[in-house]
Coordinates of C-alpha atoms in Angstrom, one line a residue:
Chain A
X1 CA 79.3 72.8 207.1
X2 CA 82.1 74.8 209.0
X3 CA 82.3 78.7 208.0
X4 CA 84.1 80.9 210.1
X5 CA 84.2 81.8 213.9
X6 CA 86.3 83.8 216.0
X7 CA 86.4 84.2 219.8
X8 CA 88.4 86.5 222.0
X9 CA 90.5 88.8 218.9
X10 CA 93.3 90.7 220.2
X11 CA 95.9 92.9 217.8
X12 CA 97.5 95.8 218.9
X13 CA 100.1 97.7 216.7
X14 CA 102.2 99.5 219.9
X15 CA 100.1 101.0 221.7
X16 CA 97.3 101.1 219.5
X17 CA 94.9 98.5 219.9
X18 CA 93.4 98.0 216.1
X19 CA 90.6 94.5 217.3
X20 CA 90.0 94.8 220.9
X21 CA 88.0 91.3 221.7
X22 CA 86.5 90.1 219.2
X23 CA 83.8 87.4 218.8
X24 CA 81.7 86.6 215.8
X25 CA 80.8 83.7 213.9
X26 CA 79.0 83.1 210.6
X27 CA 75.5 80.8 209.8
X28 CA 75.8 78.4 207.2
X29 CA 74.4 80.0 204.3
X30 CA 74.2 83.6 205.7
X31 CA 75.6 86.9 204.4
X32 CA 77.1 88.1 207.8
X33 CA 78.2 92.2 207.1
X34 CA 81.0 94.0 209.0
X35 CA 80.6 97.7 209.2
X36 CA 82.7 100.2 210.5
X37 CA 84.2 103.6 210.0
X38 CA 87.8 103.7 208.8
X39 CA 89.8 102.1 211.0
X40 CA 87.7 100.2 212.8
X41 CA 89.0 97.0 212.2
X42 CA 86.9 95.6 209.1
X43 CA 90.0 94.3 207.1
X44 CA 92.3 93.9 210.3
X45 CA 89.4 91.2 210.6
X46 CA 89.4 89.6 207.2
X47 CA 93.5 89.3 207.2
X48 CA 93.6 87.4 210.4
X49 CA 90.8 84.9 209.2
X50 CA 92.6 84.8 206.2
X51 CA 95.6 83.9 208.2
X52 CA 97.9 86.8 207.2
X53 CA 97.8 88.7 210.2
X54 CA 98.7 86.5 213.7
X55 CA 96.6 87.4 216.1
X56 CA 98.0 88.5 219.3
X57 CA 94.9 86.2 221.2
X58 CA 91.6 85.0 220.3
X59 CA 91.2 81.4 218.4
X60 CA 90.1 81.6 215.3
X61 CA 88.6 78.1 213.0
X62 CA 87.7 78.9 208.9
X63 CA 85.8 76.5 206.9
X64 CA 86.5 73.2 210.1
X65 CA 90.5 74.2 210.4
X66 CA 92.3 76.5 213.0
X67 CA 93.7 79.7 211.8
X68 CA 97.0 80.8 211.2
X69 CA 98.3 77.4 211.6
X70 CA 96.5 75.7 208.7
X71 CA 95.5 78.6 206.9
X72 CA 96.6 77.9 204.3
X73 CA 94.7 74.3 203.5
X74 CA 91.4 76.6 205.2
X75 CA 92.2 78.9 202.3
X76 CA 91.4 76.2 199.6
X77 CA 88.0 76.9 200.5
X78 CA 87.4 80.3 200.6
X79 CA 86.9 83.3 197.6
X80 CA 88.7 87.0 198.6
X81 CA 87.5 90.0 196.9
X82 CA 90.0 92.3 198.3
X83 CA 89.6 96.7 199.2
X84 CA 91.9 97.5 196.1
X85 CA 91.8 95.4 193.1
X86 CA 94.6 93.7 191.7
X87 CA 94.4 92.0 189.1
X88 CA 97.2 91.3 186.9
X89 CA 97.6 93.8 184.1
X90 CA 100.1 91.7 181.6
X91 CA 97.4 89.6 181.2
X92 CA 93.8 89.1 179.7
X93 CA 91.2 88.4 181.5
X94 CA 90.8 84.6 180.9
X95 CA 94.4 84.4 181.3
X96 CA 94.1 85.9 185.1
X97 CA 91.3 83.5 185.7
X98 CA 93.6 80.6 184.2
X99 CA 97.0 82.1 186.3
X100 CA 94.6 82.5 189.9
X101 CA 93.3 79.1 189.4
X102 CA 96.8 77.6 189.6
X103 CA 97.0 79.1 193.3
X104 CA 94.7 76.5 194.4
X105 CA 96.3 73.4 192.9
X106 CA 93.5 73.2 190.0
X107 CA 94.7 71.7 186.3
X108 CA 94.8 73.9 183.8
X109 CA 91.7 71.6 181.5
X110 CA 89.6 72.0 185.4
X111 CA 90.0 75.7 184.7
X112 CA 89.3 76.1 180.9
X113 CA 86.4 74.2 181.2
X114 CA 84.9 76.9 184.4
X115 CA 86.1 79.8 182.5
X116 CA 83.1 80.4 180.3
X117 CA 80.4 80.0 183.0
X118 CA 82.7 82.2 185.1
X119 CA 83.0 84.9 183.0
X120 CA 79.0 84.8 181.8
X121 CA 78.5 85.5 186.0
X122 CA 80.3 88.3 185.5
X123 CA 78.8 89.8 182.3
X124 CA 82.2 89.8 180.7
X125 CA 81.0 86.7 178.1
X126 CA 83.0 87.3 175.3
X127 CA 85.2 89.6 177.0
X128 CA 88.0 86.6 177.8
X129 CA 90.5 88.1 175.3
X130 CA 90.4 92.1 176.5
X131 CA 93.7 93.1 178.2
X132 CA 92.7 94.8 182.0
X133 CA 93.7 97.9 181.4
X134 CA 90.6 97.9 178.6
X135 CA 88.1 97.4 181.5
X136 CA 86.1 99.6 183.1
X137 CA 86.1 99.5 187.1
X138 CA 82.8 97.8 187.0
X139 CA 84.0 95.1 184.8
X140 CA 87.6 94.8 186.9
X141 CA 85.2 94.3 190.3
X142 CA 83.7 91.4 188.9
X143 CA 86.7 90.7 187.7
X144 CA 87.8 90.1 191.0
X145 CA 84.5 87.9 191.9
X146 CA 84.6 85.9 189.1
X147 CA 88.5 85.5 189.5
X148 CA 87.7 84.6 194.4
X149 CA 84.9 82.2 192.7
X150 CA 87.7 80.0 190.3
X151 CA 88.2 77.6 193.2
X152 CA 84.0 76.8 194.0
X153 CA 84.9 78.4 197.3
X154 CA 81.7 77.6 199.9
X155 CA 82.5 80.8 201.5
X156 CA 83.7 84.5 200.6
X157 CA 85.0 87.3 202.2
X158 CA 84.4 90.5 200.1
X159 CA 86.4 93.9 201.3
X160 CA 84.1 96.8 200.2
X161 CA 83.4 95.0 197.4
X162 CA 81.4 98.2 195.7
X163 CA 83.7 101.4 197.0
X164 CA 84.3 103.1 193.5
X165 CA 81.5 101.9 191.8
X166 CA 78.8 103.6 189.3
X167 CA 75.0 102.5 190.4
X168 CA 74.4 100.4 187.7
X169 CA 77.4 98.8 188.7
X170 CA 76.9 98.6 192.6
X171 CA 73.5 96.6 191.9
X172 CA 75.1 94.2 189.5
X173 CA 77.0 93.6 192.3
X174 CA 74.1 93.0 194.6
X175 CA 72.1 91.1 192.3
X176 CA 76.0 88.4 191.7
X177 CA 75.9 88.3 195.5
X178 CA 72.3 87.3 195.9
X179 CA 72.5 84.9 193.4
X180 CA 75.7 83.5 195.6
X181 CA 74.1 83.1 198.6
X182 CA 70.9 81.6 197.0
X183 CA 73.3 78.8 195.4
X184 CA 74.4 78.4 199.3
X185 CA 77.8 80.6 200.0
X186 CA 78.5 82.0 202.7
X187 CA 79.1 85.4 202.8
X188 CA 81.5 88.1 204.9
X189 CA 81.1 91.6 203.6
X190 CA 82.7 94.5 204.9
X191 CA 80.8 97.9 204.0
X192 CA 80.6 101.3 204.8
X193 CA 77.6 101.4 202.8
X194 CA 74.8 100.9 205.1
X195 CA 72.2 100.7 202.4
X196 CA 74.5 97.7 201.1
X197 CA 74.3 96.2 204.1
X198 CA 70.8 96.7 205.0
X199 CA 69.7 94.9 201.1
X200 CA 72.7 92.2 201.3
X201 CA 73.6 91.0 205.1
X202 CA 71.1 88.6 207.4
X203 CA 73.1 89.8 210.0
X204 CA 75.9 92.0 210.6
X205 CA 77.9 93.6 213.4
X206 CA 78.8 97.5 213.9
X207 CA 82.6 97.7 214.7
X208 CA 84.6 100.8 215.9
X209 CA 88.0 100.6 217.6
X210 CA 88.2 97.3 216.6
X211 CA 85.6 96.3 219.0
X212 CA 81.4 95.5 218.6
X213 CA 79.2 97.7 219.2
X214 CA 76.2 96.7 217.9
X215 CA 75.6 93.2 216.5
X216 CA 72.0 91.8 215.0
X217 CA 69.4 91.6 211.8
X218 CA 69.4 94.8 210.3
X219 CA 66.1 95.3 211.6
X220 CA 67.2 94.2 214.8
X221 CA 70.2 96.8 215.3
X222 CA 67.9 99.4 214.2
X223 CA 64.8 98.9 216.8
X224 CA 67.5 97.7 219.4
X225 CA 69.6 101.4 219.3
X226 CA 67.1 104.6 217.2
X227 CA 63.8 105.6 217.3
X228 CA 61.7 104.4 214.5
X229 CA 61.5 107.5 212.4
X230 CA 63.6 110.5 211.3
X231 CA 62.3 114.2 209.7
X232 CA 65.3 115.9 208.4
X233 CA 65.3 119.6 208.5
X234 CA 67.0 121.9 206.3
X235 CA 67.1 125.4 206.6
X236 CA 68.9 128.3 205.9
X237 CA 71.6 130.4 207.7
X238 CA 69.9 133.6 208.9
X239 CA 66.1 133.6 209.2
X240 CA 65.3 130.4 208.4
X241 CA 67.6 128.8 210.4
X242 CA 67.3 124.9 211.1
X243 CA 70.3 125.3 213.4
X244 CA 68.2 127.6 215.8
X245 CA 65.3 126.4 214.8
X246 CA 66.2 122.9 216.6
X247 CA 68.0 124.9 219.7
X248 CA 64.8 127.0 220.6
X249 CA 61.8 124.4 219.5
X250 CA 62.9 120.5 218.5
X251 CA 63.2 119.1 221.8
X252 CA 59.8 119.5 222.1
X253 CA 58.9 117.6 219.6
X254 CA 61.7 115.2 218.9
X255 CA 63.1 112.3 221.3
X256 CA 66.7 112.8 220.0
X257 CA 68.3 115.6 216.9
X258 CA 71.3 116.5 215.6
X259 CA 72.2 119.4 213.8
X260 CA 75.3 119.4 211.4
X261 CA 75.7 122.6 209.7
X262 CA 72.0 123.9 209.0
X263 CA 69.9 120.7 208.9
X264 CA 68.7 119.4 212.2
X265 CA 67.6 115.5 212.5
X266 CA 65.1 115.1 214.6
X267 CA 64.9 111.1 215.7
X268 CA 61.0 110.6 216.6
X269 CA 58.6 107.6 217.9
X270 CA 55.4 109.8 217.0
X271 CA 56.0 112.1 213.6
X272 CA 52.7 114.0 214.0
X273 CA 53.3 116.7 216.2
X274 CA 56.7 117.8 214.7
X275 CA 54.9 117.1 211.3
X276 CA 52.5 119.6 212.6
X277 CA 55.0 121.9 213.6
X278 CA 57.2 122.1 210.3
X279 CA 53.5 123.0 208.4
X280 CA 53.3 125.9 210.0
X281 CA 57.0 127.6 209.6
X282 CA 58.0 128.9 206.9
X283 CA 61.5 128.9 205.0
X284 CA 62.1 125.3 206.8
X285 CA 62.3 122.5 204.4
X286 CA 62.5 118.5 205.6
X287 CA 61.7 115.5 204.8
X288 CA 60.5 112.5 206.5
X289 CA 61.6 109.0 206.6
X290 CA 61.8 105.7 208.6
X291 CA 65.4 105.6 210.7
X292 CA 67.7 103.5 208.8
X293 CA 71.5 101.9 209.4
X294 CA 73.3 104.9 208.8
X295 CA 71.4 106.5 211.9
X296 CA 72.3 104.0 213.9
X297 CA 76.0 103.9 212.1
X298 CA 76.1 107.6 212.4
X299 CA 74.7 107.0 216.3
X300 CA 77.2 105.0 217.8
X301 CA 80.5 105.8 215.8
X302 CA 79.6 109.5 216.0
X303 CA 79.7 112.3 213.1
X304 CA 82.8 113.1 213.0
X305 CA 85.7 112.5 210.5
X306 CA 87.7 109.3 210.7
X307 CA 90.8 109.3 208.4
Chain B
X1 CA 105.6 84.5 215.6
X2 CA 109.0 84.6 215.0
X3 CA 109.7 86.3 211.0
X4 CA 113.0 84.9 210.9
X5 CA 112.2 81.4 211.6
X6 CA 112.9 78.6 209.0
X7 CA 111.6 78.5 205.3
X8 CA 108.7 76.3 205.4
X9 CA 108.8 75.7 201.3
X10 CA 106.8 73.7 199.0
X11 CA 106.1 72.7 195.3
X12 CA 103.2 75.6 195.6
X13 CA 106.1 77.8 194.4
X14 CA 105.3 76.7 190.9
X15 CA 102.0 77.7 190.0
X16 CA 103.7 81.4 190.9
X17 CA 106.6 80.8 188.7
X18 CA 104.3 79.5 186.0
X19 CA 102.9 83.2 186.2
X20 CA 106.0 85.1 186.0
X21 CA 107.0 82.8 183.0
X22 CA 103.9 83.7 181.6
X23 CA 104.3 87.3 181.1
X24 CA 108.2 86.4 180.1
X25 CA 106.8 84.8 176.8
X26 CA 104.8 87.5 175.8
X27 CA 107.8 90.1 175.9
X28 CA 110.3 86.7 175.4
X29 CA 111.7 87.9 172.1
X30 CA 112.6 91.7 173.8
X31 CA 113.7 90.5 176.8
X32 CA 116.0 88.5 175.4
X33 CA 117.5 91.4 172.5
X34 CA 117.7 93.5 175.4
X35 CA 119.9 90.8 177.8
X36 CA 121.7 90.1 175.5
X37 CA 123.1 93.5 174.1
X38 CA 124.4 94.9 177.0
X39 CA 126.7 92.2 177.1
X40 CA 127.4 91.9 173.6
X41 CA 128.5 95.8 173.6
X42 CA 130.7 94.8 176.3
X43 CA 132.0 92.4 174.7
X44 CA 132.7 93.2 171.7
X45 CA 133.5 97.0 172.5
X46 CA 135.7 96.5 175.0
X47 CA 136.9 92.8 173.7
X48 CA 137.7 93.8 170.2
X49 CA 138.6 97.8 171.2
X50 CA 140.5 97.3 174.1
X51 CA 141.6 94.0 173.8
X52 CA 143.5 94.6 170.5
X53 CA 145.7 96.7 172.6
X54 CA 146.3 94.0 175.0
X55 CA 148.8 90.9 174.8
X56 CA 147.3 87.5 176.2
X57 CA 145.5 87.8 179.1
X58 CA 145.6 85.0 181.1
X59 CA 147.0 82.8 178.2
X60 CA 144.3 83.4 175.9
X61 CA 143.0 86.5 174.2
X62 CA 141.4 89.3 175.7
X63 CA 137.9 89.0 174.2
X64 CA 137.8 84.9 175.2
X65 CA 139.2 86.3 179.2
X66 CA 136.6 88.2 179.1
X67 CA 133.7 86.0 177.7
X68 CA 132.9 84.4 180.7
X69 CA 132.8 87.4 182.7
X70 CA 130.2 89.2 180.4
X71 CA 128.4 86.0 180.5
X72 CA 128.4 86.1 184.7
X73 CA 128.0 89.9 184.9
X74 CA 125.0 89.8 182.8
X75 CA 123.8 86.8 184.7
X76 CA 124.6 88.5 188.0
X77 CA 122.2 92.0 186.0
X78 CA 119.9 89.6 184.8
X79 CA 118.9 88.2 188.7
X80 CA 118.8 91.2 190.2
X81 CA 117.1 93.2 187.7
X82 CA 114.0 91.1 187.8
X83 CA 114.8 90.8 191.7
X84 CA 114.6 94.1 192.6
X85 CA 112.6 96.6 190.6
X86 CA 109.8 93.2 188.7
X87 CA 109.2 91.4 192.5
X88 CA 108.6 95.5 193.6
X89 CA 106.7 96.0 191.0
X90 CA 104.5 92.5 192.0
X91 CA 104.8 93.3 195.8
X92 CA 103.7 97.0 196.0
X93 CA 103.1 98.4 192.9
X94 CA 100.7 96.1 191.1
X95 CA 99.7 94.2 194.4
X96 CA 100.3 90.6 192.2
X97 CA 101.3 89.2 195.6
X98 CA 98.7 90.5 197.9
X99 CA 96.1 88.7 195.0
X100 CA 97.9 85.5 195.4
X101 CA 98.3 85.6 199.4
X102 CA 94.6 85.5 199.6
X103 CA 95.1 81.8 197.8
X104 CA 96.6 78.9 199.1
X105 CA 100.1 80.0 198.8
X106 CA 102.5 80.7 201.5
X107 CA 104.7 83.7 201.5
X108 CA 106.7 81.3 201.8
X109 CA 106.3 79.6 198.6
X110 CA 105.5 82.8 196.8
X111 CA 109.5 84.0 198.2
X112 CA 110.8 81.2 196.5
X113 CA 108.8 81.4 193.2
X114 CA 110.6 85.0 192.8
X115 CA 114.3 83.5 193.5
X116 CA 113.8 80.8 192.0
X117 CA 112.5 83.0 188.6
X118 CA 114.6 85.5 189.0
X119 CA 117.6 83.0 188.3
X120 CA 115.4 81.3 185.6
X121 CA 115.0 84.6 183.6
X122 CA 119.3 84.7 184.3
X123 CA 119.4 81.8 182.6
X124 CA 117.3 82.0 179.9
X125 CA 119.1 84.7 178.7
X126 CA 122.6 83.4 180.1
X127 CA 122.1 80.7 177.7
X128 CA 121.3 82.7 174.4
X129 CA 124.7 85.2 175.4
X130 CA 126.6 81.4 175.3
X131 CA 125.2 81.0 171.5
X132 CA 126.4 84.0 170.6
X133 CA 129.8 83.4 171.9
X134 CA 130.0 80.5 170.8
X135 CA 128.6 81.2 167.4
X136 CA 131.8 83.8 167.6
X137 CA 134.0 80.9 168.2
X138 CA 135.0 81.7 171.7
X139 CA 134.0 78.9 173.7
X140 CA 136.9 76.3 173.7
X141 CA 134.5 72.7 174.1
X142 CA 131.2 71.7 174.9
X143 CA 132.2 72.1 178.7
X144 CA 130.6 75.1 178.4
X145 CA 127.8 74.1 178.4
X146 CA 128.5 73.4 182.3
X147 CA 128.1 77.1 182.2
X148 CA 124.1 76.9 182.2
X149 CA 124.2 75.5 186.0
X150 CA 127.2 77.7 187.0
X151 CA 124.7 80.5 185.6
X152 CA 121.8 79.0 187.1
X153 CA 123.7 78.6 191.0
X154 CA 124.7 82.3 190.5
X155 CA 121.1 83.9 189.6
X156 CA 119.4 82.0 192.4
X157 CA 122.6 84.2 195.0
X158 CA 122.4 87.1 193.2
X159 CA 118.2 87.0 192.9
X160 CA 118.3 86.4 197.3
X161 CA 120.4 89.2 197.6
X162 CA 118.2 91.2 195.7
X163 CA 115.1 89.9 197.3
X164 CA 116.7 91.4 200.6
X165 CA 116.4 94.7 198.9
X166 CA 113.0 94.7 197.7
X167 CA 111.8 93.6 201.0
X168 CA 113.7 96.7 202.4
X169 CA 112.9 99.4 199.8
X170 CA 110.2 102.1 200.2
X171 CA 110.9 102.9 197.0
X172 CA 112.3 102.3 193.2
X173 CA 114.7 104.8 194.4
X174 CA 116.2 102.5 196.9
X175 CA 117.6 100.0 194.8
X176 CA 120.0 103.1 192.8
X177 CA 122.0 102.0 196.8
X178 CA 122.6 98.8 195.6
X179 CA 123.8 99.2 192.5
X180 CA 126.5 102.0 193.3
X181 CA 127.6 100.9 196.6
X182 CA 127.6 97.0 196.1
X183 CA 127.1 95.7 192.6
X184 CA 129.1 98.1 190.7
X185 CA 132.3 98.0 192.7
X186 CA 131.8 94.3 192.9
X187 CA 131.6 93.6 189.6
X188 CA 135.2 95.7 188.9
X189 CA 137.1 93.6 191.8
X190 CA 135.2 90.3 190.9
X191 CA 137.4 89.0 187.8
X192 CA 135.1 89.7 185.1
X193 CA 137.7 92.8 183.1
X194 CA 140.5 91.8 184.5
X195 CA 142.4 88.8 186.2
X196 CA 141.7 89.8 189.9
X197 CA 145.7 89.3 190.7
X198 CA 145.6 92.3 189.2
X199 CA 144.4 94.1 192.2
X200 CA 146.5 95.2 196.2
X201 CA 146.1 92.2 198.1
X202 CA 143.3 93.9 200.6
X203 CA 141.0 93.8 197.1
X204 CA 141.7 90.8 196.2
X205 CA 140.5 89.1 200.0
X206 CA 137.6 90.9 199.5
X207 CA 136.8 90.0 195.8
X208 CA 137.7 86.3 197.5
X209 CA 134.4 86.2 199.5
X210 CA 131.7 87.5 196.6
X211 CA 129.6 85.9 194.9
X212 CA 130.2 87.3 191.6
X213 CA 133.9 86.0 191.4
X214 CA 133.1 82.9 192.7
X215 CA 131.2 82.8 189.7
X216 CA 133.3 83.5 187.2
X217 CA 136.3 81.0 188.8
X218 CA 134.0 79.1 187.5
X219 CA 132.7 79.9 184.4
X220 CA 135.8 81.2 182.9
X221 CA 137.8 77.9 183.2
X222 CA 134.3 76.0 181.6
X223 CA 134.9 78.7 178.6
X224 CA 138.3 77.8 178.3
X225 CA 137.7 74.2 178.2
X226 CA 139.0 72.7 181.5
X227 CA 137.6 71.8 184.5
X228 CA 137.8 74.6 187.6
X229 CA 140.4 74.2 190.6
X230 CA 138.2 74.0 193.5
X231 CA 135.0 73.7 191.8
X232 CA 133.1 72.4 194.7
X233 CA 134.9 75.5 197.2
X234 CA 132.5 77.6 194.3
X235 CA 129.6 75.9 194.3
X236 CA 129.4 76.0 198.0
X237 CA 130.1 79.6 198.7
X238 CA 127.4 80.3 195.8
X239 CA 125.0 77.7 197.6
X240 CA 125.8 79.6 201.1
X241 CA 125.2 82.8 199.8
X242 CA 121.6 81.5 198.4
X243 CA 120.3 80.3 201.2
X244 CA 121.5 82.5 203.8
X245 CA 120.4 85.3 201.8
X246 CA 116.7 83.9 201.0
X247 CA 116.1 83.5 204.4
X248 CA 117.2 86.6 205.0
X249 CA 115.0 88.0 202.5
X250 CA 112.2 86.2 203.4
X251 CA 112.0 86.8 207.0
X252 CA 112.2 91.0 205.9
X253 CA 109.0 89.9 203.6
X254 CA 107.7 88.3 206.8
X255 CA 107.6 91.0 208.8
X256 CA 107.0 93.6 205.7
X257 CA 103.9 91.8 204.8
X258 CA 102.0 89.7 208.0
X259 CA 101.9 92.8 210.2

């Protein structure tokens, strides 16, 4: 089964290079994550892959077809969950699925036959006649996911699918995505939630300023780019300042230290010396945990705000 | 890629047209009443009120003269409103276009669907007005039924012009300029309310280039039971407006959306 492969993808707007030469491909049945801060180029990559943005250079093949030349045909095999909900507010839940299925050239009876199972999958059974305005944010996301499945696609593109959802709603979306992966669908996911990527992605790429700065399985990326353990040290301004402690003493115990405000992130390969030291320090609290993808992300893309 | 390359059209516009039709069907009665009220108020107010003060206009009573003008005027308004406000909502506010473009529908198909839909909606309301006008005894013969394809064609022309504005508009406020600077002056010099012959020569020349006056010159004889003079010319002008404006609107929409 052919999925998506991209090579040498470049796109600039004016003098700004949004994509600076991306090459990656999805293996059938995997979940591949694109991670990056706002403006890293994630959404532009998806738009190029769907043929909605024409790149300045590079080759794209989607579902075995050249994009953008045959993008429309290729989209027959793809389902898309966009970043912003764009369900049709004039329609009911079921009408949204019916109307969307027609865009794929599906006959009404074929769509009607699929609607009950799609609603069941989305946890919206019994809501077929509900208006969109009456749905919660989580329900709308699930309906958008069901809409993306109306054509039974091989490949799913999800652009920040859980942004703005509460934890219950996020977990339900993750559960459904795992089910889809078990069914053999291939998923391309953009997110800036590192726990989401760690949970779902078989492989991922961290993007910044239009290029990949790390790629591999979550474990590989963590192992390649960061110390295995982190001790976060918290203090208060004044006598028990974590920032002052970090400046004076942390380097003796940690391979690398990052300070933001009154929190010091100490990256270590051997945690015991630092833990012993902290046990004797009054006023400093700490949290000892394994390093995760968020640590890698912040190390590689920096802690500065991106707007 | 050149945004202003020729349109690449297909029947895939039909599911998008059906989407808009399904929305309309839910609100068909209030929508039709709304589309009827405006021209009927003009017609009855001006036709009977002002008309009672006037001698025959163009050889018929003023209200009979006005009937065809009012139908064309309301066709223009229906198509224009749909192509401006409703299409803009779908494109910019509700992001309906974004959703559709993720499916196997090209922007060319989508803009074509908006064009044909706006003309269809204008025809639906035009048919309702025609029925009322006929019930009032203001049409001379079944020849008036030919006004329906004229309404559809004029609807295509005005919808295409409206879609240009939609593809350019930063917000709804922008559309006021189009109404104030284009639609209203065009209405006054296209023979809707009075014969173009009453205008100074310069205005007559401008009028001859405007789509609304060609629509009126087709519809008015049909209402009065006559075959329009130079019918092919008028049809060709309206068709040319529709094609050229659609091409331009599509190019602008590509430039706006396929960045």
